[in-house]
PDB file of C-alpha atoms in Angstrom:
ATOM      1  CA  MET A  12     131.096 137.214 111.331  1.00  0.00           C
ATOM      2  CA  LYS A  13     131.245 134.199 113.506  1.00  0.00           C
ATOM      3  CA  ASP A  14     134.430 134.629 114.469  1.00  0.00           C
ATOM      4  CA  GLY A  15     134.175 138.095 115.670  1.00  0.00           C
ATOM      5  CA  ARG A  16     131.015 136.818 117.687  1.00  0.00           C
ATOM      6  CA  THR A  17     132.833 134.073 119.564  1.00  0.00           C
ATOM      7  CA  THR A  18     135.901 136.177 120.256  1.00  0.00           C
ATOM      8  CA  VAL A  19     133.124 138.722 122.315  1.00  0.00           C
ATOM      9  CA  ASP A  20     131.813 135.587 123.757  1.00  0.00           C
ATOM     10  CA  ILE A  21     135.080 134.674 125.069  1.00  0.00           C
ATOM     11  CA  LEU A  22     135.862 138.263 126.078  1.00  0.00           C
ATOM     12  CA  LEU A  23     132.462 138.664 127.924  1.00  0.00           C
ATOM     13  CA  ILE A  24     133.238 135.192 129.613  1.00  0.00           C
ATOM     14  CA  ILE A  25     136.357 136.150 130.804  1.00  0.00           C
ATOM     15  CA  GLY A  26     135.437 139.413 132.267  1.00  0.00           C
ATOM     16  CA  ILE A  27     132.768 138.006 133.820  1.00  0.00           C
ATOM     17  CA  VAL A  28     135.074 135.424 135.751  1.00  0.00           C
ATOM     18  CA  LEU A  29     137.563 137.818 136.467  1.00  0.00           C
ATOM     19  CA  LEU A  30     134.829 140.188 138.033  1.00  0.00           C
ATOM     20  CA  LEU A  31     133.474 136.910 140.406  1.00  0.00           C
ATOM     21  CA  VAL A  32     137.228 136.647 141.795  1.00  0.00           C
ATOM     22  CA  ALA A  33     137.460 140.189 142.235  1.00  0.00           C
ATOM     23  CA  LEU A  34     134.325 140.297 144.241  1.00  0.00           C
ATOM     24  CA  LEU A  35     134.676 136.602 146.205  1.00  0.00           C
ATOM     25  CA  GLY A  36     138.099 135.898 146.045  1.00  0.00           C
ATOM     26  CA  VAL A  37     139.836 132.805 145.122  1.00  0.00           C
ATOM     27  CA  GLY A  38     138.203 130.957 148.319  1.00  0.00           C
ATOM     28  CA  GLY A  39     135.244 132.381 147.281  1.00  0.00           C
ATOM     29  CA  VAL A  40     134.961 131.275 143.847  1.00  0.00           C
ATOM     30  CA  ILE A  41     135.947 127.840 145.121  1.00  0.00           C
ATOM     31  CA  GLY A  42     133.008 127.557 147.709  1.00  0.00           C
ATOM     32  CA  ALA A  43     131.048 129.020 144.692  1.00  0.00           C
ATOM     33  CA  LEU A  44     131.808 126.358 142.366  1.00  0.00           C
ATOM     34  CA  ALA A  45     131.564 123.311 144.745  1.00  0.00           C
ATOM     35  CA  ASP A  46     128.394 124.683 145.433  1.00  0.00           C
ATOM     36  CA  ILE A  47     127.507 124.777 141.755  1.00  0.00           C
ATOM     37  CA  ALA A  48     128.838 121.650 141.288  1.00  0.00           C
ATOM     38  CA  TRP A  49     126.360 119.791 143.819  1.00  0.00           C
ATOM     39  CA  ILE A  50     123.782 121.373 142.554  1.00  0.00           C
ATOM     40  CA  LEU A  51     124.682 119.893 138.762  1.00  0.00           C
ATOM     41  CA  LEU A  52     124.994 116.473 140.590  1.00  0.00           C
ATOM     42  CA  ILE A  53     122.033 116.318 142.084  1.00  0.00           C
ATOM     43  CA  ILE A  54     120.169 117.417 138.754  1.00  0.00           C
ATOM     44  CA  ALA A  55     122.204 114.888 136.857  1.00  0.00           C
ATOM     45  CA  VAL A  56     121.122 111.960 139.385  1.00  0.00           C
ATOM     46  CA  ILE A  57     117.468 113.317 138.682  1.00  0.00           C
ATOM     47  CA  ILE A  58     117.444 113.569 134.944  1.00  0.00           C
ATOM     48  CA  ILE A  59     118.824 109.701 135.034  1.00  0.00           C
ATOM     49  CA  ALA A  60     116.585 108.307 137.571  1.00  0.00           C
ATOM     50  CA  TRP A  61     113.848 109.845 135.818  1.00  0.00           C
ATOM     51  CA  ARG A  62     115.072 108.356 132.408  1.00  0.00           C
ATOM     52  CA  VAL A  63     115.474 104.672 133.965  1.00  0.00           C
ATOM     53  CA  ILE A  64     111.575 105.092 135.395  1.00  0.00           C
ATOM     54  CA  THR A  65     110.302 106.330 132.307  1.00  0.00           C
ATOM     55  CA  GLY A  66     112.331 103.952 130.213  1.00  0.00           C
ATOM     56  CA  ARG A  67     113.731 106.245 128.186  1.00  0.00           C
ATOM     57  CA  ARG A  68     116.897 106.570 126.268  1.00  0.00           C
ATOM     58  CA  PRO A  69     119.655 109.519 126.520  1.00  0.00           C
ATOM     59  CA  VAL A  70     119.687 111.388 123.465  1.00  0.00           C
TER      60      VAL A  70
END
């Protein structure tokens, strides 16, 4: 049962990625990924700074 769900999830993810490539084009996808990477980097820095300030260790 779990393998069937995993297969369906993988197919859905591949379908979404292909749809994004079709809609945005390769350059648009690369630009979107770059924007997402910057956002994730900023969030990671904020989380690390928060844990340093509060004295919590990463789990």
